[in-house]
Tab-separated table of C-alpha atoms and ligand atoms in Angstrom:
chain	number	residue	atom	x	y	z
A	110	MET	CA	-0.037	0.175	-0.137
A	111	ASN	CA	2.920	2.110	0.970
A	112	ALA	CA	4.721	1.692	-1.880
A	113	LEU	CA	2.087	2.136	-4.413
A	114	ALA	CA	1.051	5.566	-2.537
A	115	GLU	CA	4.357	6.510	-2.959
A	116	LYS	CA	5.189	5.530	-6.396
A	117	PRO	CA	2.561	9.229	-7.847
A	118	ILE	CA	4.772	11.615	-5.310
A	119	ALA	CA	8.422	10.092	-6.419
A	120	VAL	CA	7.073	10.709	-10.069
A	121	GLN	CA	5.787	13.409	-9.281
A	122	HIS	CA	9.134	15.420	-7.540
A	123	LYS	CA	10.669	13.922	-10.568
A	124	SER	CA	7.935	15.978	-12.391
A	125	THR	CA	9.401	18.649	-10.128
A	126	ALA	CA	12.601	18.960	-10.397
A	127	LEU	CA	12.419	18.580	-14.920
A	128	PHE	CA	10.351	21.296	-15.408
A	129	THR	CA	12.928	23.420	-12.450
A	130	CYS	CA	15.256	21.493	-15.241
A	131	ALA	CA	14.665	22.699	-17.905
A	132	VAL	CA	12.917	26.129	-17.958
A	133	ALA	CA	16.230	27.151	-16.587
A	134	ALA	CA	18.367	25.595	-19.879
A	135	LEU	CA	15.589	27.811	-21.801
A	136	ALA	CA	17.992	30.193	-21.079
A	137	GLY	CA	20.113	28.363	-23.615
A	138	LEU	CA	18.646	28.436	-26.264
A	139	MET	CA	17.871	31.322	-25.306
A	140	PHE	CA	21.990	32.484	-26.229
A	141	GLY	CA	20.949	31.023	-29.032
A	142	LEU	CA	19.073	32.817	-30.822
A	143	ASP	CA	20.290	35.510	-30.145
A	144	ILE	CA	23.553	34.921	-31.377
A	145	GLY	CA	21.771	33.024	-35.205
A	146	VAL	CA	19.223	35.131	-35.596
A	147	ILE	CA	20.959	38.420	-36.850
A	148	SER	CA	23.959	36.156	-39.654
A	149	GLY	CA	19.780	36.709	-41.763
A	150	ALA	CA	19.392	40.176	-41.013
A	151	THR	CA	21.768	41.759	-42.139
A	152	GLN	CA	21.407	42.020	-45.800
A	153	PHE	CA	18.715	43.446	-44.993
A	154	ILE	CA	19.231	45.935	-42.436
A	155	GLN	CA	21.710	46.484	-44.413
A	156	LYS	CA	19.746	47.975	-47.521
A	157	GLU	CA	17.023	49.316	-45.705
A	158	PHE	CA	19.498	51.623	-43.492
A	159	GLN	CA	22.028	51.634	-46.819
A	160	ILE	CA	24.712	51.176	-44.094
A	161	ALA	CA	28.556	50.301	-44.834
A	162	ASP	CA	29.593	46.893	-43.521
A	163	HIS	CA	31.907	48.608	-40.613
A	164	MET	CA	28.406	49.726	-38.853
A	165	ILE	CA	26.926	46.197	-39.825
A	166	GLU	CA	29.617	44.586	-37.716
A	167	TRP	CA	28.823	47.237	-34.475
A	168	ILE	CA	25.339	46.153	-34.852
A	169	VAL	CA	26.811	42.761	-34.309
A	170	SER	CA	28.816	43.034	-31.970
A	171	SER	CA	26.732	45.629	-29.960
A	172	MET	CA	24.985	42.482	-28.226
A	173	MET	CA	28.593	40.485	-27.348
A	174	LEU	CA	29.068	44.101	-25.326
A	175	GLY	CA	26.110	44.265	-23.951
A	176	ALA	CA	26.715	40.569	-22.539
A	177	ALA	CA	30.492	41.585	-21.416
A	178	ILE	CA	28.570	44.157	-19.126
A	179	GLY	CA	25.879	41.738	-18.479
A	180	ALA	CA	28.682	38.368	-16.895
A	181	LEU	CA	30.291	40.702	-15.053
A	182	GLY	CA	27.312	42.519	-12.887
A	183	ALA	CA	25.672	39.116	-13.107
A	184	GLY	CA	27.967	37.548	-10.314
A	185	TRP	CA	27.134	40.548	-7.875
A	186	MET	CA	23.527	40.187	-8.473
A	187	SER	CA	22.447	36.556	-8.501
A	188	ALA	CA	24.593	36.647	-4.539
A	189	ALA	CA	22.145	39.856	-4.094
A	190	LEU	CA	18.995	39.662	-5.757
A	191	GLY	CA	19.164	35.669	-6.255
A	192	ARG	CA	19.943	33.342	-9.676
A	193	LYS	CA	15.895	32.913	-9.507
A	194	ARG	CA	15.028	36.632	-9.640
A	195	SER	CA	18.836	37.411	-11.753
A	196	LEU	CA	17.561	35.173	-13.719
A	197	ILE	CA	13.676	36.709	-14.433
A	198	LEU	CA	15.178	39.741	-14.689
A	199	ALA	CA	16.942	38.347	-17.400
A	200	GLY	CA	13.962	37.759	-19.161
A	201	VAL	CA	12.688	40.442	-18.981
A	202	LEU	CA	15.716	42.221	-20.870
A	203	PHE	CA	15.264	39.384	-23.450
A	204	VAL	CA	11.946	40.802	-24.683
A	205	ILE	CA	12.328	44.815	-24.725
A	206	GLY	CA	15.096	44.360	-26.012
A	207	SER	CA	13.491	41.080	-29.045
A	208	LEU	CA	10.730	43.833	-29.457
A	209	LEU	CA	12.963	46.556	-29.129
A	210	SER	CA	14.862	45.201	-32.540
A	211	ALA	CA	11.990	44.894	-34.435
A	212	ALA	CA	10.869	48.886	-33.928
A	213	ALA	CA	14.566	49.370	-34.993
A	214	TRP	CA	14.029	53.433	-36.271
A	215	SER	CA	17.983	53.293	-36.625
A	216	PRO	CA	21.016	51.414	-37.009
A	217	GLU	CA	21.134	53.059	-33.667
A	218	THR	CA	18.427	51.972	-32.334
A	219	LEU	CA	19.688	49.008	-33.129
A	220	ILE	CA	23.381	48.857	-31.649
A	221	ALA	CA	20.785	50.350	-28.687
A	222	ALA	CA	18.394	47.766	-28.649
A	223	ARG	CA	21.786	44.470	-28.784
A	224	LEU	CA	23.009	46.574	-26.683
A	225	ILE	CA	20.414	45.559	-23.983
A	226	LEU	CA	19.820	42.295	-25.636
A	227	GLY	CA	23.710	41.457	-24.332
A	228	LEU	CA	22.735	41.756	-21.151
A	229	ALA	CA	19.989	39.596	-20.534
A	230	ILE	CA	22.277	37.011	-22.458
A	231	GLY	CA	25.557	38.495	-19.988
A	232	VAL	CA	23.176	37.725	-17.252
A	233	ALA	CA	21.592	34.385	-17.685
A	234	THR	CA	24.534	32.713	-19.260
A	235	PHE	CA	26.076	33.044	-15.777
A	236	THR	CA	23.616	32.433	-14.339
A	237	ALA	CA	21.263	29.865	-15.420
A	238	PRO	CA	24.271	27.151	-15.876
A	239	LEU	CA	24.596	28.475	-11.997
A	240	TYR	CA	21.236	28.054	-11.175
A	241	LEU	CA	21.003	24.291	-12.537
A	242	ALA	CA	24.053	23.355	-10.872
A	243	GLU	CA	22.006	24.086	-7.592
A	244	VAL	CA	18.912	22.173	-8.554
A	245	ALA	CA	20.056	18.941	-10.781
A	246	PRO	CA	20.196	16.214	-8.724
A	247	GLU	CA	23.711	14.738	-8.076
A	248	GLN	CA	23.208	12.318	-11.137
A	249	THR	CA	22.218	13.899	-14.247
A	250	ARG	CA	24.473	16.713	-13.134
A	251	GLY	CA	27.198	15.906	-15.767
A	252	ALA	CA	24.376	15.830	-18.725
A	253	MET	CA	23.020	18.821	-17.310
A	254	ILE	CA	25.827	20.830	-19.418
A	255	SER	CA	25.161	19.020	-22.239
A	256	LEU	CA	21.845	20.053	-22.632
A	257	TYR	CA	23.080	22.884	-22.393
A	258	GLN	CA	25.085	22.971	-25.252
A	259	LEU	CA	22.727	21.366	-27.035
A	260	MET	CA	20.011	24.027	-26.178
A	261	ILE	CA	22.233	26.723	-27.285
A	262	THR	CA	23.137	25.338	-31.127
A	263	THR	CA	19.122	23.551	-30.930
A	264	GLY	CA	18.723	27.657	-30.435
A	265	ILE	CA	20.993	29.114	-33.699
A	266	LEU	CA	19.233	26.533	-35.715
A	267	VAL	CA	16.040	27.658	-34.690
A	268	ALA	CA	16.685	31.307	-35.592
A	269	PHE	CA	18.594	30.312	-39.024
A	270	LEU	CA	15.671	28.630	-40.109
A	271	SER	CA	13.392	31.245	-38.684
A	272	ASP	CA	15.136	33.533	-40.904
A	273	THR	CA	14.983	31.301	-43.566
A	274	ALA	CA	11.554	31.839	-43.920
A	275	PHE	CA	10.724	35.663	-43.288
A	276	SER	CA	13.904	35.934	-46.206
A	277	TYR	CA	11.549	35.051	-49.248
A	278	SER	CA	9.579	38.375	-48.495
A	279	GLY	CA	12.855	40.542	-46.544
A	280	ASN	CA	11.833	41.099	-43.270
A	281	TRP	CA	14.597	41.395	-41.219
A	282	ARG	CA	11.869	43.617	-38.019
A	283	TRP	CA	10.281	39.784	-38.260
A	284	MET	CA	13.507	37.486	-38.119
A	285	LEU	CA	14.999	39.717	-35.010
A	286	GLY	CA	10.811	40.839	-33.034
A	287	ILE	CA	9.855	36.687	-33.235
A	288	ILE	CA	12.403	35.944	-30.281
A	289	ALA	CA	10.753	37.816	-28.349
A	290	ILE	CA	7.219	35.174	-28.696
A	291	PRO	CA	10.193	32.499	-27.023
A	292	GLY	CA	11.073	34.956	-24.573
A	293	PHE	CA	7.970	35.683	-22.905
A	294	LEU	CA	7.153	31.756	-22.552
A	295	PHE	CA	10.591	30.787	-21.165
A	296	LEU	CA	9.543	34.323	-18.607
A	297	LEU	CA	6.954	32.884	-17.500
A	298	GLY	CA	8.145	29.535	-16.847
A	299	LEU	CA	10.508	32.025	-14.560
A	300	PHE	CA	7.702	33.127	-11.748
A	301	LEU	CA	7.554	28.696	-11.598
A	302	LEU	CA	10.711	28.001	-10.759
A	303	PRO	CA	11.745	27.593	-6.543
A	304	ASP	CA	14.763	29.082	-5.334
A	305	SER	CA	17.932	27.803	-5.133
A	306	PRO	CA	18.584	26.013	-1.986
A	307	ARG	CA	21.840	27.059	-2.214
A	308	TRP	CA	21.488	30.712	-2.526
A	309	LEU	CA	18.212	30.688	0.121
A	310	MET	CA	20.639	28.505	3.075
A	311	MET	CA	23.760	31.770	1.875
A	312	ARG	CA	20.961	33.568	3.039
A	313	GLY	CA	20.441	32.002	6.846
A	314	ARG	CA	16.788	30.716	4.184
A	315	LYS	CA	17.506	27.420	5.599
A	316	GLN	CA	13.914	26.574	6.791
A	317	GLU	CA	13.428	27.678	3.379
A	318	ALA	CA	15.627	25.593	1.471
A	319	THR	CA	14.388	22.478	3.275
A	320	ALA	CA	10.959	22.715	2.259
A	321	VAL	CA	12.252	23.904	-1.703
A	322	LEU	CA	14.796	21.116	-1.946
A	323	HIS	CA	11.576	18.869	-0.483
A	324	GLY	CA	9.841	19.793	-3.323
A	325	LEU	CA	12.670	18.919	-6.255
A	326	ARG	CA	13.752	15.018	-4.324
A	327	GLY	CA	10.984	13.900	-2.417
A	328	ASP	CA	14.047	11.697	0.250
A	329	ALA	CA	13.234	13.476	3.072
A	330	VAL	CA	17.148	10.893	4.203
A	331	GLN	CA	18.768	13.420	0.485
A	332	VAL	CA	17.270	15.694	2.003
A	333	ALA	CA	19.047	16.232	4.847
A	334	ARG	CA	22.220	15.146	3.231
A	335	GLU	CA	22.296	17.785	0.739
A	336	VAL	CA	21.834	20.728	3.191
A	337	ALA	CA	24.872	19.107	5.524
A	338	ASP	CA	26.955	19.093	2.295
A	339	ILE	CA	25.699	22.957	1.654
A	340	GLU	CA	26.220	23.841	4.986
A	341	GLU	CA	29.879	22.649	4.809
A	342	GLN	CA	30.342	24.401	1.539
A	343	LEU	CA	29.130	27.720	2.675
A	344	LYS	CA	31.303	27.212	5.147
A	345	MET	CA	34.345	28.160	3.101
A	346	PRO	CA	33.507	31.521	2.004
A	347	GLN	CA	33.843	32.588	-1.625
A	348	HIS	CA	36.749	35.917	-1.946
A	349	GLY	CA	37.852	35.273	-5.270
A	350	TRP	CA	39.800	38.670	-5.538
A	351	HIS	CA	40.702	37.868	-2.379
A	352	LEU	CA	42.452	34.656	-3.200
A	353	PHE	CA	43.381	35.483	-6.573
A	354	LEU	CA	45.869	38.557	-5.483
A	355	GLU	CA	47.400	36.331	-3.112
A	356	ASN	CA	47.042	33.490	-4.889
A	357	PRO	CA	49.658	32.543	-8.164
A	358	ASN	CA	48.711	29.296	-8.690
A	359	PHE	CA	44.906	30.712	-8.442
A	360	ARG	CA	46.317	33.441	-10.977
A	361	ARG	CA	47.128	30.782	-13.150
A	362	SER	CA	44.213	28.351	-13.084
A	363	VAL	CA	42.220	32.092	-13.685
A	364	GLY	CA	44.767	33.015	-17.107
A	365	LEU	CA	43.913	29.203	-18.561
A	366	GLY	CA	40.735	29.954	-17.892
A	367	VAL	CA	40.737	32.220	-19.890
A	368	LEU	CA	42.863	31.573	-22.591
A	369	LEU	CA	40.232	29.003	-22.736
A	370	GLN	CA	37.701	31.082	-23.944
A	371	VAL	CA	39.675	33.136	-26.396
A	372	MET	CA	40.732	30.123	-28.099
A	373	GLN	CA	37.094	28.570	-28.054
A	374	GLN	CA	36.454	32.194	-29.779
A	375	PHE	CA	38.905	32.441	-32.159
A	376	THR	CA	38.976	29.000	-33.665
A	377	GLY	CA	36.692	32.048	-35.715
A	378	MET	CA	33.563	29.979	-35.275
A	379	ASN	CA	31.627	33.265	-34.820
A	380	VAL	CA	32.172	34.279	-37.506
A	381	VAL	CA	30.273	31.712	-39.172
A	382	MET	CA	27.677	32.328	-36.902
A	383	TYR	CA	27.121	36.557	-37.900
A	384	TYR	CA	28.244	36.467	-41.511
A	385	ALA	CA	27.570	32.700	-43.209
A	386	PRO	CA	25.741	34.278	-45.453
A	387	ARG	CA	27.830	37.063	-46.871
A	388	ILE	CA	29.849	33.452	-46.967
A	389	PHE	CA	28.177	31.217	-49.570
A	390	GLN	CA	27.987	34.784	-50.867
A	391	ASP	CA	31.055	35.573	-51.044
A	392	MET	CA	31.630	31.867	-52.876
A	393	GLY	CA	28.666	32.583	-56.005
A	394	TYR	CA	25.540	32.199	-53.612
A	395	ALA	CA	22.327	33.694	-55.016
A	396	THR	CA	20.241	35.036	-51.389
A	397	ALA	CA	18.244	31.190	-50.737
A	398	ALA	CA	20.694	29.378	-51.269
A	399	GLN	CA	22.263	31.119	-49.176
A	400	MET	CA	19.906	31.132	-46.346
A	401	TRP	CA	19.372	27.420	-46.359
A	402	PHE	CA	23.202	26.064	-46.122
A	403	THR	CA	23.559	28.600	-43.451
A	404	ALA	CA	19.980	26.387	-42.191
A	405	ALA	CA	23.275	23.339	-42.931
A	406	VAL	CA	25.442	25.161	-41.015
A	407	GLY	CA	22.607	25.074	-38.167
A	408	LEU	CA	21.874	21.438	-38.530
A	409	THR	CA	25.178	20.974	-38.452
A	410	ASN	CA	25.627	21.877	-35.278
A	411	VAL	CA	23.335	20.406	-33.267
A	412	LEU	CA	24.461	17.384	-34.885
A	413	ALA	CA	27.612	17.599	-34.344
A	414	THR	CA	27.244	18.137	-30.361
A	415	PHE	CA	25.613	14.079	-30.185
A	416	ILE	CA	29.996	13.297	-30.775
A	417	ALA	CA	31.529	15.068	-28.135
A	418	ILE	CA	28.345	14.289	-25.394
A	419	GLY	CA	30.121	10.638	-26.356
A	420	LEU	CA	33.430	10.743	-26.277
A	421	VAL	CA	33.438	13.641	-23.254
A	422	ASP	CA	34.225	10.282	-20.734
A	423	ARG	CA	35.009	8.473	-23.117
A	424	TRP	CA	38.171	9.716	-25.190
A	425	GLY	CA	39.270	12.350	-22.987
A	426	ARG	CA	38.895	16.197	-23.409
A	427	LYS	CA	42.636	16.881	-24.993
A	428	PRO	CA	42.203	13.668	-28.242
A	429	ILE	CA	38.725	15.295	-28.713
A	430	LEU	CA	40.618	18.893	-28.738
A	431	TYR	CA	43.174	18.097	-30.729
A	432	THR	CA	40.491	16.571	-33.764
A	433	GLY	CA	39.090	19.013	-33.117
A	434	PHE	CA	41.459	21.128	-33.613
A	435	THR	CA	43.098	19.726	-36.579
A	436	ILE	CA	39.237	19.335	-38.728
A	437	MET	CA	38.912	23.128	-38.546
A	438	ALA	CA	42.500	23.939	-39.492
A	439	LEU	CA	41.884	22.063	-41.731
A	440	GLY	CA	38.219	22.993	-43.171
A	441	LEU	CA	39.275	26.673	-42.788
A	442	GLY	CA	42.492	26.620	-44.815
A	443	LEU	CA	40.563	24.047	-47.318
A	444	VAL	CA	37.930	26.836	-48.002
A	445	GLY	CA	40.872	29.714	-47.826
A	446	THR	CA	42.155	28.092	-51.002
A	447	MET	CA	39.253	27.612	-52.367
A	448	MET	CA	38.487	31.427	-52.277
A	449	HIS	CA	41.677	32.065	-53.390
A	450	LEU	CA	41.779	29.977	-56.162
A	451	GLY	CA	38.609	30.844	-57.359
A	452	ILE	CA	35.552	29.692	-56.894
A	453	ALA	CA	34.491	28.652	-60.355
A	454	THR	CA	31.991	25.225	-61.048
A	455	HIS	CA	29.445	24.050	-59.168
A	456	GLY	CA	31.262	21.208	-58.226
A	457	GLU	CA	33.835	23.750	-56.528
A	458	GLN	CA	31.348	25.780	-54.579
A	459	ILE	CA	29.742	21.902	-52.866
A	460	PHE	CA	33.336	21.387	-52.026
A	461	THR	CA	33.460	24.523	-50.127
A	462	VAL	CA	30.525	23.690	-48.463
A	463	ALA	CA	31.671	21.011	-47.257
A	464	MET	CA	34.876	22.766	-46.483
A	465	LEU	CA	32.998	24.751	-44.040
A	466	LEU	CA	30.610	22.232	-43.007
A	467	LEU	CA	33.509	20.177	-42.000
A	468	PHE	CA	34.783	23.412	-40.113
A	469	ILE	CA	31.678	23.195	-38.247
A	470	VAL	CA	31.364	20.429	-37.381
A	471	GLY	CA	35.690	20.069	-35.980
A	472	PHE	CA	34.344	22.958	-33.905
A	473	ALA	CA	30.547	21.564	-32.385
A	474	MET	CA	32.607	18.352	-31.636
A	475	SER	CA	35.355	19.817	-29.237
A	476	ALA	CA	35.666	23.268	-28.593
A	477	GLY	CA	31.700	24.411	-28.474
A	478	PRO	CA	31.211	21.751	-25.934
A	479	LEU	CA	34.651	21.345	-23.603
A	480	ILE	CA	35.556	24.162	-23.194
A	481	TRP	CA	32.994	24.954	-20.967
A	482	THR	CA	33.422	22.249	-18.641
A	483	LEU	CA	37.449	22.566	-19.168
A	484	CYS	CA	35.819	25.975	-17.227
A	485	SER	CA	33.981	24.477	-14.641
A	486	GLU	CA	36.661	21.854	-13.774
A	487	VAL	CA	39.552	24.169	-13.425
A	488	GLN	CA	38.745	26.282	-10.761
A	489	PRO	CA	39.638	25.912	-6.974
A	490	LEU	CA	36.101	26.076	-4.868
A	491	LYS	CA	37.072	28.782	-2.857
A	492	GLY	CA	37.042	31.018	-6.562
A	493	ARG	CA	35.520	28.980	-8.787
A	494	ASP	CA	32.321	32.520	-9.303
A	495	PHE	CA	35.369	34.587	-9.420
A	496	GLY	CA	37.040	32.381	-12.037
A	497	ILE	CA	33.523	31.666	-14.431
A	498	GLY	CA	32.610	35.487	-13.785
A	499	CYS	CA	36.696	36.008	-15.879
A	500	SER	CA	35.921	33.091	-17.853
A	501	THR	CA	32.724	34.713	-19.177
A	502	PHE	CA	33.894	37.642	-19.427
A	503	THR	CA	36.662	36.131	-20.898
A	504	ASN	CA	34.541	34.374	-24.125
A	505	TRP	CA	32.078	37.039	-24.915
A	506	ILE	CA	34.784	39.645	-25.808
A	507	ALA	CA	36.739	37.928	-27.056
A	508	ASN	CA	33.667	37.195	-29.034
A	509	MET	CA	33.052	40.295	-29.422
A	510	ILE	CA	36.382	41.109	-31.342
A	511	VAL	CA	35.392	38.111	-33.664
A	512	GLY	CA	32.149	39.593	-34.348
A	513	ALA	CA	33.586	43.002	-34.777
A	514	THR	CA	36.282	42.760	-36.550
A	515	PHE	CA	35.439	40.120	-39.858
A	516	LEU	CA	33.828	41.673	-42.293
A	517	THR	CA	36.918	44.476	-41.937
A	518	LEU	CA	39.201	42.084	-42.160
A	519	LEU	CA	37.287	40.750	-46.108
A	520	ASN	CA	37.586	43.909	-47.226
A	521	GLY	CA	41.008	44.327	-45.842
A	522	ILE	CA	42.540	41.928	-47.256
A	523	GLY	CA	40.179	39.935	-49.081
A	524	ASN	CA	38.958	36.627	-48.133
A	525	ALA	CA	41.053	34.095	-48.665
A	526	ALA	CA	43.723	35.133	-46.152
A	527	THR	CA	40.891	35.520	-43.608
A	528	PHE	CA	40.510	32.211	-43.887
A	529	TRP	CA	43.308	31.629	-43.693
A	530	LEU	CA	44.508	32.967	-40.543
A	531	TYR	CA	41.417	31.901	-38.652
A	532	GLY	CA	43.797	28.292	-38.938
A	533	GLY	CA	46.002	29.359	-38.891
A	534	PHE	CA	45.267	30.482	-35.192
A	535	ASN	CA	43.281	27.300	-34.584
A	536	LEU	CA	46.805	25.226	-35.082
A	537	VAL	CA	48.131	26.774	-32.872
A	538	PHE	CA	45.619	25.978	-30.021
A	539	LEU	CA	46.887	22.360	-31.145
A	540	LEU	CA	50.011	23.651	-29.615
A	541	ILE	CA	48.514	25.360	-27.317
A	542	THR	CA	46.587	22.461	-26.102
A	543	PHE	CA	49.444	20.705	-26.118
A	544	ALA	CA	51.591	22.941	-24.094
A	545	LEU	CA	49.371	23.813	-20.961
A	546	ILE	CA	46.028	22.330	-21.154
A	547	PRO	CA	45.437	19.572	-18.422
A	548	GLU	CA	43.807	16.531	-19.293
A	549	THR	CA	40.688	16.431	-16.331
A	550	ARG	CA	39.131	13.412	-17.339
A	551	ASN	CA	37.434	10.753	-14.708
A	552	VAL	CA	39.747	13.341	-12.619
A	553	THR	CA	38.054	14.259	-9.095
A	554	LEU	CA	37.543	17.868	-8.834
A	555	GLU	CA	39.471	17.282	-5.137
A	556	GLN	CA	42.184	16.397	-6.668
A	557	ILE	CA	42.933	19.142	-9.870
A	558	GLU	CA	42.716	21.819	-6.872
A	559	ARG	CA	45.075	20.070	-4.581
A	560	ASN	CA	47.437	19.810	-8.622
A	561	LEU	CA	46.650	23.683	-9.427
A	562	MET	CA	47.812	24.367	-5.242
A	563	ALA	CA	51.001	22.186	-4.964
A	564	GLY	CA	52.172	24.320	-7.304
A	565	LYS	CA	51.987	21.680	-11.070
A	566	PRO	CA	52.269	22.338	-14.094
A	567	LEU	CA	48.672	22.694	-15.696
A	568	ARG	CA	49.366	20.135	-17.853
A	569	GLU	CA	49.110	17.365	-15.073
A	570	ILE	CA	46.832	19.949	-12.764
A	571	GLY	CA	44.717	16.034	-13.914
A	572	ARG	CA	46.362	13.772	-13.244
B	67	BGC	C1	30.001	29.378	-27.228
B	67	BGC	C2	29.535	30.734	-28.967
B	67	BGC	C3	28.715	29.444	-30.235
B	67	BGC	C4	28.508	28.749	-29.607
B	67	BGC	C5	28.646	28.161	-31.426
B	67	BGC	C6	29.287	28.130	-27.921
B	67	BGC	O1	30.423	27.420	-26.702
B	67	BGC	O2	30.142	29.503	-26.763
B	67	BGC	O3	29.654	31.761	-29.209
B	67	BGC	O4	28.072	30.877	-31.041
B	67	BGC	O5	29.003	27.579	-28.912
B	67	BGC	O6	27.154	27.090	-31.052
C-alpha cells in the first residue's frame, strides 16, 4: 500500500525537478537564438538603412559588448538578488531588447536594442548554469552541461530557420522580433521556479531551502544530506578577488580559463554564426541558397554536438580538442584555398561548402562544449565564482572582437587570407593544447584543486 501510494509522489518530484531544469536550460536556447538571429537579417538591414559594413559590425557586436557587461554584473546580482530574480530580470530585458530590435527606427536604436539583448544574455549565461548546478540532482549534473550546449546550438538552428522563412519577404523586423515569443514563455516559466536552495542557505533561510529541496527530491534522507553538504560548502566563503591577489596558483587557473575562452572564440566559429550568408555570397550563391546553407550550418552544429557528448568521458578532453582543432584548421585552410583559387564550377562550390561544414563539425564536437566544461573544472572551490566569471566575461569580449573585425578583414586582406588566418589560429591552439591544457577526465575536482595548489604545471593538474 505504502509503495503504491509513494510512487506517484516520487514521479511528481521527478517531474518538478525536470520542469525546473528544463526552464533553466531554456536560457541556453535564448543564448543560441540571440547568437543566430542576426546573420540572416544583416543584408536586409544594410539595404534599408543604407549603411556601410563597419556599421553592420557594430550592430552585430553591440550584443556581445552588452553580454560582457551583463556577465560582469551577474556574479554580484545572483548573490544579492538571487538566481531566480536575476534570471527574471534577464527574461524581461530579453523581451524588451527583441521588441526594440524589431521596432528600431535607426541603426543607432538597433545598436542600443542589441546592447539590451546582450545584457540579458550575459546575465543569463552566468546565472543559468549556476542555478542548474544547484538544483539538478547529483546523478544528472554532468548531463545537464551537455544539455545546455545542445540548447545553445538548437537556439542557433531555430533562429537560422526562422530567418530563412522570413528572408523570402526580406522582413528583418520579424526575424529579430519573433524571438520575443520564446523569450516571453521563458519569462513565464521562470516565475514558476523555486529559489535555489544553495542561495537560500547563503541567506540563512535554511527552512525554505529544505522545503525547496523536498519539493525537488522528495526523499527526506537525501534532503538532509544535501542540506548538510551545502552547509559544509558554505563554511568556505568565496573570496575570489582576495585569492586572486594573494595566490599565484589561483592566478594560473584564472589565466587558463581566460585563455581557454580566447581559444574558443578565435577558432572563428562565430564568424560563421554571424556572417554565414555573407560567406556563401562570397562563394557565389544567391540569397535563397545562402539562407538554406546557413540552416545546414545550424543543423550540422546541433548534430555534431552529440559526438562530443558521446566521446567526452570516453576519449577525454585533450584527444577531442586535438581532433577538433585539426579538423577546424583543415576546413578553414581549404575554404581559404578555394577562395584564393576562385570558385567557378558547381563542384567547386559544393566542395567549399562541405569544407565549411567540416569546420563546424570540428568546433561542435570539441571546443564548443568542452571549453565550457574545462572552464568550470579547473577552478578551485574557493574561487570558482570569480574564476568562471572571468572566463565567461572573456568569452564575450573575444566574441565581440571576432564579430567586430570580420568584415573589415574581408575588405582589407581579402576572404582567402581571412580564412587562412583563422585556420592558422587553430594550428596554434593545437600547440597550446599540448603545452598547457590539462586532461581532466575521470579526475575529481578535489584532486585537480590539490594539484593546482601544489604548484604542478597546468598540463599536469589532472594527473
Ligand atoms: C560558444 C558560442 C558559439 C556557440 C556555437 C558556444 O559554446 O560559446 O560563442 O556561438 O558555441 O554553437
